[in-house]
């Protein structure tokens, strides 16, 4: 087998030096926060060991009222907490409080899925299936 390319030692080498101007750095943003006035969406998959507090913590939500609601609501306890494989999407305000949370899962292999939604109301939360 013969090499058809020229020998690397025969190729001329040139060094080029140029001065370049650095671009200005963009303004920094704290990661995990939305722009003012907009919601931030986060998603996780539930684990069999999830509690209300551990799930909200993984979602970056620090909302005692939401945590208390998740712990006390029977549907949330039965359908979401302690169940692995549920796809959770949460809408979070800039202050890390919960606006809404949706859990989706497929109990069968037929491609259909179930949904459990939690929405913030004026004074509490409500569950919709």
mmCIF file of N, CA and C in Angstrom:
data_model
loop_
_atom_site.group_PDB
_atom_site.id
_atom_site.type_symbol
_atom_site.label_atom_id
_atom_site.label_comp_id
_atom_site.label_asym_id
_atom_site.label_seq_id
_atom_site.Cartn_x
_atom_site.Cartn_y
_atom_site.Cartn_z
ATOM 1 N N UNK A 1 0.842 -1.157 0.000
ATOM 2 C CA UNK A 1 0.000 0.000 0.000
ATOM 3 C C UNK A 1 0.902 1.239 0.000
ATOM 4 N N UNK A 2 0.667 2.158 -0.918
ATOM 5 C CA UNK A 2 1.492 3.353 -1.026
ATOM 6 C C UNK A 2 0.703 4.578 -0.570
ATOM 7 N N UNK A 3 1.368 5.469 0.157
ATOM 8 C CA UNK A 3 0.762 6.702 0.610
ATOM 9 C C UNK A 3 0.824 7.700 -0.533
ATOM 10 N N UNK A 4 -0.328 8.230 -0.966
ATOM 11 C CA UNK A 4 -0.369 9.165 -2.083
ATOM 12 C C UNK A 4 -0.234 10.621 -1.641
ATOM 13 N N UNK A 5 -0.309 10.891 -0.352
ATOM 14 C CA UNK A 5 -0.185 12.248 0.162
ATOM 15 C C UNK A 5 1.291 12.613 0.279
ATOM 16 N N UNK A 6 1.587 13.924 0.212
ATOM 17 C CA UNK A 6 2.986 14.321 0.370
ATOM 18 C C UNK A 6 3.443 14.073 1.801
ATOM 19 N N UNK A 7 4.719 13.922 1.958
ATOM 20 C CA UNK A 7 5.300 13.735 3.283
ATOM 21 C C UNK A 7 5.078 15.015 4.088
ATOM 22 N N UNK A 8 4.627 14.880 5.344
ATOM 23 C CA UNK A 8 4.316 16.040 6.175
ATOM 24 C C UNK A 8 5.526 16.935 6.390
ATOM 25 N N UNK A 9 6.730 16.387 6.365
ATOM 26 C CA UNK A 9 7.924 17.203 6.570
ATOM 27 C C UNK A 9 8.234 18.076 5.362
ATOM 28 N N UNK A 10 7.625 17.774 4.211
ATOM 29 C CA UNK A 10 7.845 18.573 2.993
ATOM 30 C C UNK A 10 6.866 19.746 2.860
ATOM 31 N N UNK A 11 5.835 19.811 3.701
ATOM 32 C CA UNK A 11 4.831 20.864 3.605
ATOM 33 C C UNK A 11 5.366 22.106 4.322
ATOM 34 N N UNK A 12 5.318 23.280 3.643
ATOM 35 C CA UNK A 12 5.824 24.495 4.286
ATOM 36 C C UNK A 12 4.920 24.919 5.459
ATOM 37 N N UNK A 13 5.547 25.459 6.506
ATOM 38 C CA UNK A 13 4.845 25.908 7.697
ATOM 39 C C UNK A 13 5.066 27.403 7.849
ATOM 40 N N UNK A 14 3.964 28.150 8.120
ATOM 41 C CA UNK A 14 4.037 29.587 8.328
ATOM 42 C C UNK A 14 3.374 29.922 9.638
ATOM 43 N N UNK A 15 3.925 30.844 10.398
ATOM 44 C CA UNK A 15 3.327 31.318 11.642
ATOM 45 C C UNK A 15 2.738 32.681 11.377
ATOM 46 N N UNK A 16 1.449 32.852 11.712
ATOM 47 C CA UNK A 16 0.751 34.111 11.509
ATOM 48 C C UNK A 16 0.333 34.626 12.887
ATOM 49 N N UNK A 17 0.676 35.876 13.186
ATOM 50 C CA UNK A 17 0.316 36.485 14.456
ATOM 51 C C UNK A 17 -0.503 37.726 14.166
ATOM 52 N N UNK A 18 -1.712 37.791 14.768
ATOM 53 C CA UNK A 18 -2.581 38.954 14.606
ATOM 54 C C UNK A 18 -3.132 39.353 15.964
ATOM 55 N N UNK A 19 -3.336 40.655 16.148
ATOM 56 C CA UNK A 19 -3.949 41.153 17.371
ATOM 57 C C UNK A 19 -5.442 41.292 17.112
ATOM 58 N N UNK A 20 -6.261 40.758 18.032
ATOM 59 C CA UNK A 20 -7.716 40.851 17.869
ATOM 60 C C UNK A 20 -8.310 41.529 19.095
ATOM 61 N N UNK A 21 -9.428 42.193 18.881
ATOM 62 C CA UNK A 21 -10.137 42.879 19.955
ATOM 63 C C UNK A 21 -11.180 41.920 20.526
ATOM 64 N N UNK A 22 -11.210 41.772 21.846
ATOM 65 C CA UNK A 22 -12.187 40.895 22.502
ATOM 66 C C UNK A 22 -13.571 41.523 22.442
ATOM 67 N N UNK A 23 -14.595 40.696 22.268
ATOM 68 C CA UNK A 23 -15.975 41.165 22.273
ATOM 69 C C UNK A 23 -16.407 41.431 23.714
ATOM 70 N N UNK A 24 -17.301 42.383 23.919
ATOM 71 C CA UNK A 24 -17.779 42.620 25.283
ATOM 72 C C UNK A 24 -18.572 41.412 25.784
ATOM 73 N N UNK A 25 -18.450 41.112 27.070
ATOM 74 C CA UNK A 25 -19.162 39.975 27.664
ATOM 75 C C UNK A 25 -20.642 40.314 27.775
ATOM 76 N N UNK A 26 -21.514 39.322 27.495
ATOM 77 C CA UNK A 26 -22.951 39.582 27.647
ATOM 78 C C UNK A 26 -23.298 39.733 29.123
ATOM 79 N N UNK A 27 -24.393 40.409 29.438
ATOM 80 C CA UNK A 27 -24.785 40.547 30.845
ATOM 81 C C UNK A 27 -25.061 39.165 31.438
ATOM 82 N N UNK A 28 -24.665 38.973 32.670
ATOM 83 C CA UNK A 28 -24.846 37.663 33.293
ATOM 84 C C UNK A 28 -26.236 37.552 33.885
ATOM 85 N N UNK A 29 -26.736 36.312 33.888
ATOM 86 C CA UNK A 29 -28.030 36.008 34.487
ATOM 87 C C UNK A 29 -27.827 34.864 35.455
ATOM 88 N N UNK A 30 -28.598 34.862 36.483
ATOM 89 C CA UNK A 30 -28.548 33.740 37.410
ATOM 90 C C UNK A 30 -29.280 32.569 36.775
ATOM 91 N N UNK A 31 -28.620 31.444 36.700
ATOM 92 C CA UNK A 31 -29.220 30.258 36.105
ATOM 93 C C UNK A 31 -30.359 29.788 36.995
ATOM 94 N N UNK A 32 -31.443 29.368 36.363
ATOM 95 C CA UNK A 32 -32.583 28.859 37.110
ATOM 96 C C UNK A 32 -33.671 29.889 37.329
ATOM 97 N N UNK A 33 -33.457 31.121 36.906
ATOM 98 C CA UNK A 33 -34.462 32.150 37.081
ATOM 99 C C UNK A 33 -34.979 32.602 35.731
ATOM 100 N N UNK A 34 -36.241 32.890 35.667
ATOM 101 C CA UNK A 34 -36.841 33.373 34.431
ATOM 102 C C UNK A 34 -36.669 34.882 34.348
ATOM 103 N N UNK A 35 -36.858 35.401 33.161
ATOM 104 C CA UNK A 35 -36.853 36.850 32.992
ATOM 105 C C UNK A 35 -38.049 37.408 33.749
ATOM 106 N N UNK A 36 -37.969 38.656 34.125
ATOM 107 C CA UNK A 36 -39.043 39.232 34.932
ATOM 108 C C UNK A 36 -40.377 39.126 34.203
ATOM 109 N N UNK A 37 -41.415 38.747 34.965
ATOM 110 C CA UNK A 37 -42.748 38.661 34.408
ATOM 111 C C UNK A 37 -43.039 37.365 33.688
ATOM 112 N N UNK A 38 -42.093 36.476 33.554
ATOM 113 C CA UNK A 38 -42.308 35.219 32.845
ATOM 114 C C UNK A 38 -42.143 34.048 33.798
ATOM 115 N N UNK A 39 -42.820 32.982 33.466
ATOM 116 C CA UNK A 39 -42.726 31.777 34.285
ATOM 117 C C UNK A 39 -41.576 30.914 33.792
ATOM 118 N N UNK A 40 -41.105 30.077 34.670
ATOM 119 C CA UNK A 40 -40.053 29.123 34.355
ATOM 120 C C UNK A 40 -40.663 27.735 34.434
ATOM 121 N N UNK A 41 -40.358 26.874 33.480
ATOM 122 C CA UNK A 41 -40.876 25.512 33.475
ATOM 123 C C UNK A 41 -39.736 24.552 33.763
ATOM 124 N N UNK A 42 -39.997 23.598 34.639
ATOM 125 C CA UNK A 42 -39.014 22.583 34.999
ATOM 126 C C UNK A 42 -39.682 21.222 34.925
ATOM 127 N N UNK A 43 -38.894 20.202 34.599
ATOM 128 C CA UNK A 43 -39.438 18.850 34.484
ATOM 129 C C UNK A 43 -38.535 17.842 35.167
ATOM 130 N N UNK A 44 -39.146 16.838 35.773
ATOM 131 C CA UNK A 44 -38.434 15.716 36.378
ATOM 132 C C UNK A 44 -39.279 14.464 36.185
ATOM 133 N N UNK A 45 -38.682 13.320 36.447
ATOM 134 C CA UNK A 45 -39.381 12.042 36.479
ATOM 135 C C UNK A 45 -39.440 11.613 37.942
ATOM 136 N N UNK A 46 -40.620 11.183 38.394
ATOM 137 C CA UNK A 46 -40.769 10.817 39.791
ATOM 138 C C UNK A 46 -39.988 9.554 40.126
ATOM 139 N N UNK A 47 -39.642 9.454 41.397
ATOM 140 C CA UNK A 47 -38.949 8.290 41.947
ATOM 141 C C UNK A 47 -39.865 7.633 42.970
ATOM 142 N N UNK A 48 -39.663 6.363 43.202
ATOM 143 C CA UNK A 48 -40.513 5.653 44.164
ATOM 144 C C UNK A 48 -40.319 6.182 45.582
ATOM 145 N N UNK A 49 -39.222 6.858 45.832
ATOM 146 C CA UNK A 49 -38.933 7.398 47.170
ATOM 147 C C UNK A 49 -39.376 8.851 47.336
ATOM 148 N N UNK A 50 -40.012 9.421 46.321
ATOM 149 C CA UNK A 50 -40.400 10.834 46.385
ATOM 150 C C UNK A 50 -41.453 11.105 47.444
ATOM 151 N N UNK A 51 -41.207 12.160 48.185
ATOM 152 C CA UNK A 51 -42.201 12.754 49.077
ATOM 153 C C UNK A 51 -42.545 14.111 48.471
ATOM 154 N N UNK A 52 -43.516 14.791 49.055
ATOM 155 C CA UNK A 52 -43.868 16.128 48.561
ATOM 156 C C UNK A 52 -42.652 17.050 48.611
ATOM 157 N N UNK A 53 -41.940 17.011 49.721
ATOM 158 C CA UNK A 53 -40.795 17.901 49.882
ATOM 159 C C UNK A 53 -39.640 17.550 48.957
ATOM 160 N N UNK A 54 -39.340 16.261 48.801
ATOM 161 C CA UNK A 54 -38.212 15.884 47.938
ATOM 162 C C UNK A 54 -38.510 16.182 46.472
ATOM 163 N N UNK A 55 -39.750 15.982 46.054
ATOM 164 C CA UNK A 55 -40.129 16.281 44.671
ATOM 165 C C UNK A 55 -40.017 17.778 44.395
ATOM 166 N N UNK A 56 -40.579 18.583 45.279
ATOM 167 C CA UNK A 56 -40.498 20.035 45.083
ATOM 168 C C UNK A 56 -39.062 20.528 45.138
ATOM 169 N N UNK A 57 -38.261 19.932 46.000
ATOM 170 C CA UNK A 57 -36.858 20.333 46.090
ATOM 171 C C UNK A 57 -36.125 20.043 44.783
ATOM 172 N N UNK A 58 -36.365 18.864 44.186
ATOM 173 C CA UNK A 58 -35.719 18.557 42.902
ATOM 174 C C UNK A 58 -36.186 19.479 41.789
ATOM 175 N N UNK A 59 -37.404 19.994 41.909
ATOM 176 C CA UNK A 59 -37.924 20.945 40.932
ATOM 177 C C UNK A 59 -37.467 22.373 41.214
ATOM 178 N N UNK A 60 -36.779 22.587 42.330
ATOM 179 C CA UNK A 60 -36.309 23.925 42.681
ATOM 180 C C UNK A 60 -37.411 24.815 43.196
ATOM 181 N N UNK A 61 -38.450 24.205 43.778
ATOM 182 C CA UNK A 61 -39.589 24.956 44.291
ATOM 183 C C UNK A 61 -39.480 25.028 45.804
ATOM 184 N N UNK A 62 -39.572 26.234 46.334
ATOM 185 C CA UNK A 62 -39.524 26.451 47.772
ATOM 186 C C UNK A 62 -40.809 27.166 48.163
ATOM 187 N N UNK A 63 -41.869 26.374 48.334
ATOM 188 C CA UNK A 63 -43.200 26.897 48.570
ATOM 189 C C UNK A 63 -43.870 26.053 49.659
ATOM 190 N N UNK A 64 -43.831 26.510 50.923
ATOM 191 C CA UNK A 64 -44.419 25.737 52.019
ATOM 192 C C UNK A 64 -45.899 25.418 51.811
ATOM 193 N N UNK A 65 -46.657 26.341 51.214
ATOM 194 C CA UNK A 65 -48.087 26.100 50.979
ATOM 195 C C UNK A 65 -48.287 24.974 49.971
ATOM 196 N N UNK A 66 -47.491 24.949 48.916
ATOM 197 C CA UNK A 66 -47.589 23.884 47.919
ATOM 198 C C UNK A 66 -47.199 22.550 48.530
ATOM 199 N N UNK A 67 -46.165 22.545 49.329
ATOM 200 C CA UNK A 67 -45.722 21.320 49.989
ATOM 201 C C UNK A 67 -46.811 20.777 50.914
ATOM 202 N N UNK A 68 -47.412 21.631 51.687
ATOM 203 C CA UNK A 68 -48.487 21.212 52.589
ATOM 204 C C UNK A 68 -49.676 20.662 51.807
ATOM 205 N N UNK A 69 -50.001 21.293 50.687
ATOM 206 C CA UNK A 69 -51.117 20.819 49.868
ATOM 207 C C UNK A 69 -50.815 19.431 49.304
ATOM 208 N N UNK A 70 -49.619 19.238 48.755
ATOM 209 C CA UNK A 70 -49.257 17.932 48.198
ATOM 210 C C UNK A 70 -49.299 16.846 49.267
ATOM 211 N N UNK A 71 -48.847 17.163 50.471
ATOM 212 C CA UNK A 71 -48.857 16.179 51.563
ATOM 213 C C UNK A 71 -50.273 15.828 52.013
ATOM 214 N N UNK A 72 -51.200 16.773 51.911
ATOM 215 C CA UNK A 72 -52.539 16.560 52.456
ATOM 216 C C UNK A 72 -53.567 16.080 51.439
ATOM 217 N N UNK A 73 -53.318 16.235 50.157
ATOM 218 C CA UNK A 73 -54.310 15.884 49.150
ATOM 219 C C UNK A 73 -54.273 14.386 48.843
ATOM 220 N N UNK A 74 -55.416 13.735 48.955
ATOM 221 C CA UNK A 74 -55.506 12.281 48.772
ATOM 222 C C UNK A 74 -55.166 11.849 47.345
ATOM 223 N N UNK A 75 -55.670 12.560 46.344
ATOM 224 C CA UNK A 75 -55.388 12.198 44.950
ATOM 225 C C UNK A 75 -53.893 12.289 44.637
ATOM 226 N N UNK A 76 -53.253 13.335 45.129
ATOM 227 C CA UNK A 76 -51.811 13.498 44.912
ATOM 228 C C UNK A 76 -51.065 12.352 45.576
ATOM 229 N N UNK A 77 -51.459 11.998 46.793
ATOM 230 C CA UNK A 77 -50.817 10.896 47.510
ATOM 231 C C UNK A 77 -50.974 9.580 46.748
ATOM 232 N N UNK A 78 -52.161 9.311 46.243
ATOM 233 C CA UNK A 78 -52.426 8.043 45.569
ATOM 234 C C UNK A 78 -51.822 7.962 44.170
ATOM 235 N N UNK A 79 -51.851 9.054 43.431
ATOM 236 C CA UNK A 79 -51.484 9.008 42.021
ATOM 237 C C UNK A 79 -50.066 9.475 41.685
ATOM 238 N N UNK A 80 -49.447 10.248 42.587
ATOM 239 C CA UNK A 80 -48.174 10.850 42.200
ATOM 240 C C UNK A 80 -47.029 10.531 43.148
ATOM 241 N N UNK A 81 -47.182 10.789 44.415
ATOM 242 C CA UNK A 81 -46.069 10.635 45.348
ATOM 243 C C UNK A 81 -45.787 9.160 45.612
ATOM 244 N N UNK A 82 -44.511 8.812 45.650
ATOM 245 C CA UNK A 82 -44.120 7.427 45.882
ATOM 246 C C UNK A 82 -44.272 6.535 44.669
ATOM 247 N N UNK A 83 -44.577 7.104 43.535
ATOM 248 C CA UNK A 83 -44.738 6.348 42.278
ATOM 249 C C UNK A 83 -43.605 6.727 41.340
ATOM 250 N N UNK A 84 -42.921 5.755 40.818
ATOM 251 C CA UNK A 84 -41.813 6.069 39.900
ATOM 252 C C UNK A 84 -42.319 6.153 38.463
ATOM 253 N N UNK A 85 -41.618 6.933 37.659
ATOM 254 C CA UNK A 85 -41.894 7.022 36.232
ATOM 255 C C UNK A 85 -42.922 8.029 35.802
ATOM 256 N N UNK A 86 -43.422 8.842 36.703
ATOM 257 C CA UNK A 86 -44.374 9.885 36.327
ATOM 258 C C UNK A 86 -43.593 11.081 35.794
ATOM 259 N N UNK A 87 -44.008 11.607 34.657
ATOM 260 C CA UNK A 87 -43.372 12.800 34.093
ATOM 261 C C UNK A 87 -44.023 14.022 34.721
ATOM 262 N N UNK A 88 -43.235 14.824 35.427
ATOM 263 C CA UNK A 88 -43.741 16.001 36.143
ATOM 264 C C UNK A 88 -43.205 17.260 35.476
ATOM 265 N N UNK A 89 -44.105 18.167 35.167
ATOM 266 C CA UNK A 89 -43.722 19.487 34.658
ATOM 267 C C UNK A 89 -44.319 20.526 35.592
ATOM 268 N N UNK A 90 -43.489 21.439 36.053
ATOM 269 C CA UNK A 90 -43.943 22.472 36.991
ATOM 270 C C UNK A 90 -43.708 23.852 36.403
ATOM 271 N N UNK A 91 -44.655 24.727 36.630
ATOM 272 C CA UNK A 91 -44.514 26.139 36.279
ATOM 273 C C UNK A 91 -44.203 26.872 37.569
ATOM 274 N N UNK A 92 -43.104 27.621 37.558
ATOM 275 C CA UNK A 92 -42.580 28.233 38.770
ATOM 276 C C UNK A 92 -42.423 29.738 38.557
ATOM 277 N N UNK A 93 -42.770 30.501 39.582
ATOM 278 C CA UNK A 93 -42.547 31.953 39.532
ATOM 279 C C UNK A 93 -41.086 32.266 39.833
ATOM 280 N N UNK A 94 -40.713 33.468 39.592
ATOM 281 C CA UNK A 94 -39.342 33.914 39.846
ATOM 282 C C UNK A 94 -38.942 33.742 41.312
ATOM 283 N N UNK A 95 -39.910 33.870 42.226
ATOM 284 C CA UNK A 95 -39.604 33.713 43.643
ATOM 285 C C UNK A 95 -39.608 32.247 44.088
ATOM 286 N N UNK A 96 -39.619 31.327 43.130
ATOM 287 C CA UNK A 96 -39.551 29.882 43.358
ATOM 288 C C UNK A 96 -40.808 29.300 43.983
ATOM 289 N N UNK A 97 -41.962 29.952 43.793
ATOM 290 C CA UNK A 97 -43.229 29.412 44.259
ATOM 291 C C UNK A 97 -43.961 28.738 43.106
ATOM 292 N N UNK A 98 -44.795 27.786 43.435
ATOM 293 C CA UNK A 98 -45.486 26.972 42.434
ATOM 294 C C UNK A 98 -46.679 27.707 41.839
ATOM 295 N N UNK A 99 -46.773 27.692 40.514
ATOM 296 C CA UNK A 99 -47.936 28.207 39.795
ATOM 297 C C UNK A 99 -48.826 27.032 39.412
ATOM 298 N N UNK A 100 -48.223 25.993 38.864
ATOM 299 C CA UNK A 100 -48.967 24.811 38.445
ATOM 300 C C UNK A 100 -48.032 23.632 38.270
ATOM 301 N N UNK A 101 -48.596 22.436 38.368
ATOM 302 C CA UNK A 101 -47.799 21.223 38.248
ATOM 303 C C UNK A 101 -48.653 20.182 37.534
ATOM 304 N N UNK A 102 -48.073 19.480 36.572
ATOM 305 C CA UNK A 102 -48.785 18.442 35.842
ATOM 306 C C UNK A 102 -47.984 17.156 35.882
ATOM 307 N N UNK A 103 -48.660 16.072 36.246
ATOM 308 C CA UNK A 103 -48.061 14.735 36.227
ATOM 309 C C UNK A 103 -48.716 13.950 35.096
ATOM 310 N N UNK A 104 -47.881 13.276 34.294
ATOM 311 C CA UNK A 104 -48.395 12.444 33.197
ATOM 312 C C UNK A 104 -47.750 11.076 33.289
ATOM 313 N N UNK A 105 -48.530 10.039 33.004
ATOM 314 C CA UNK A 105 -48.003 8.685 32.993
ATOM 315 C C UNK A 105 -48.911 7.796 32.159
ATOM 316 N N UNK A 106 -48.370 6.696 31.707
ATOM 317 C CA UNK A 106 -49.127 5.728 30.923
ATOM 318 C C UNK A 106 -49.231 4.438 31.719
ATOM 319 N N UNK A 107 -50.429 4.115 32.208
ATOM 320 C CA UNK A 107 -50.565 2.904 33.008
ATOM 321 C C UNK A 107 -50.553 1.634 32.168
ATOM 322 N N UNK A 108 -50.769 1.755 30.882
ATOM 323 C CA UNK A 108 -50.810 0.596 29.989
ATOM 324 C C UNK A 108 -49.898 0.861 28.810
ATOM 325 N N UNK A 109 -49.666 -0.130 28.001
ATOM 326 C CA UNK A 109 -48.806 0.020 26.821
ATOM 327 C C UNK A 109 -49.599 0.394 25.573
ATOM 328 N N UNK A 110 -50.762 0.990 25.741
ATOM 329 C CA UNK A 110 -51.599 1.331 24.585
ATOM 330 C C UNK A 110 -51.346 2.739 24.056
ATOM 331 N N UNK A 111 -50.379 3.442 24.638
ATOM 332 C CA UNK A 111 -50.058 4.790 24.181
ATOM 333 C C UNK A 111 -50.909 5.873 24.822
ATOM 334 N N UNK A 112 -51.958 5.502 25.527
ATOM 335 C CA UNK A 112 -52.794 6.479 26.223
ATOM 336 C C UNK A 112 -52.127 6.828 27.552
ATOM 337 N N UNK A 113 -52.391 8.016 28.047
ATOM 338 C CA UNK A 113 -51.794 8.403 29.318
ATOM 339 C C UNK A 113 -52.836 9.051 30.211
ATOM 340 N N UNK A 114 -52.500 9.109 31.482
ATOM 341 C CA UNK A 114 -53.330 9.782 32.467
ATOM 342 C C UNK A 114 -52.618 11.054 32.892
ATOM 343 N N UNK A 115 -53.409 11.982 33.408
ATOM 344 C CA UNK A 115 -52.857 13.271 33.809
ATOM 345 C C UNK A 115 -53.476 13.710 35.132
ATOM 346 N N UNK A 116 -52.656 14.311 35.951
ATOM 347 C CA UNK A 116 -53.097 14.929 37.200
ATOM 348 C C UNK A 116 -52.495 16.326 37.227
ATOM 349 N N UNK A 117 -53.350 17.336 37.325
ATOM 350 C CA UNK A 117 -52.873 18.728 37.320
ATOM 351 C C UNK A 117 -53.187 19.397 38.648
ATOM 352 N N UNK A 118 -52.253 20.214 39.079
ATOM 353 C CA UNK A 118 -52.416 21.004 40.289
ATOM 354 C C UNK A 118 -52.228 22.458 39.894
ATOM 355 N N UNK A 119 -53.206 23.287 40.245
ATOM 356 C CA UNK A 119 -53.149 24.691 39.877
ATOM 357 C C UNK A 119 -53.277 25.566 41.111
ATOM 358 N N UNK A 120 -52.549 26.656 41.113
ATOM 359 C CA UNK A 120 -52.629 27.651 42.184
ATOM 360 C C UNK A 120 -53.922 28.429 42.016
ATOM 361 N N UNK A 121 -54.672 28.571 43.097
ATOM 362 C CA UNK A 121 -55.863 29.408 43.092
ATOM 363 C C UNK A 121 -55.552 30.662 43.924
ATOM 364 N N UNK A 122 -56.540 31.499 44.132
ATOM 365 C CA UNK A 122 -56.310 32.737 44.870
ATOM 366 C C UNK A 122 -55.814 32.481 46.296
ATOM 367 N N UNK A 123 -56.358 31.423 46.943
ATOM 368 C CA UNK A 123 -55.990 31.200 48.339
ATOM 369 C C UNK A 123 -55.438 29.811 48.633
ATOM 370 N N UNK A 124 -55.387 28.921 47.628
ATOM 371 C CA UNK A 124 -54.894 27.556 47.868
ATOM 372 C C UNK A 124 -54.477 26.931 46.544
ATOM 373 N N UNK A 125 -54.719 25.644 46.401
ATOM 374 C CA UNK A 125 -54.447 24.901 45.179
ATOM 375 C C UNK A 125 -55.659 24.023 44.891
ATOM 376 N N UNK A 126 -55.782 23.581 43.645
ATOM 377 C CA UNK A 126 -56.849 22.638 43.297
ATOM 378 C C UNK A 126 -56.287 21.573 42.376
ATOM 379 N N UNK A 127 -56.912 20.399 42.411
ATOM 380 C CA UNK A 127 -56.479 19.263 41.611
ATOM 381 C C UNK A 127 -57.497 19.024 40.506
ATOM 382 N N UNK A 128 -57.008 18.742 39.322
ATOM 383 C CA UNK A 128 -57.862 18.363 38.192
ATOM 384 C C UNK A 128 -57.266 17.112 37.560
ATOM 385 N N UNK A 129 -58.147 16.200 37.141
ATOM 386 C CA UNK A 129 -57.676 14.980 36.471
ATOM 387 C C UNK A 129 -58.082 14.974 35.030
#
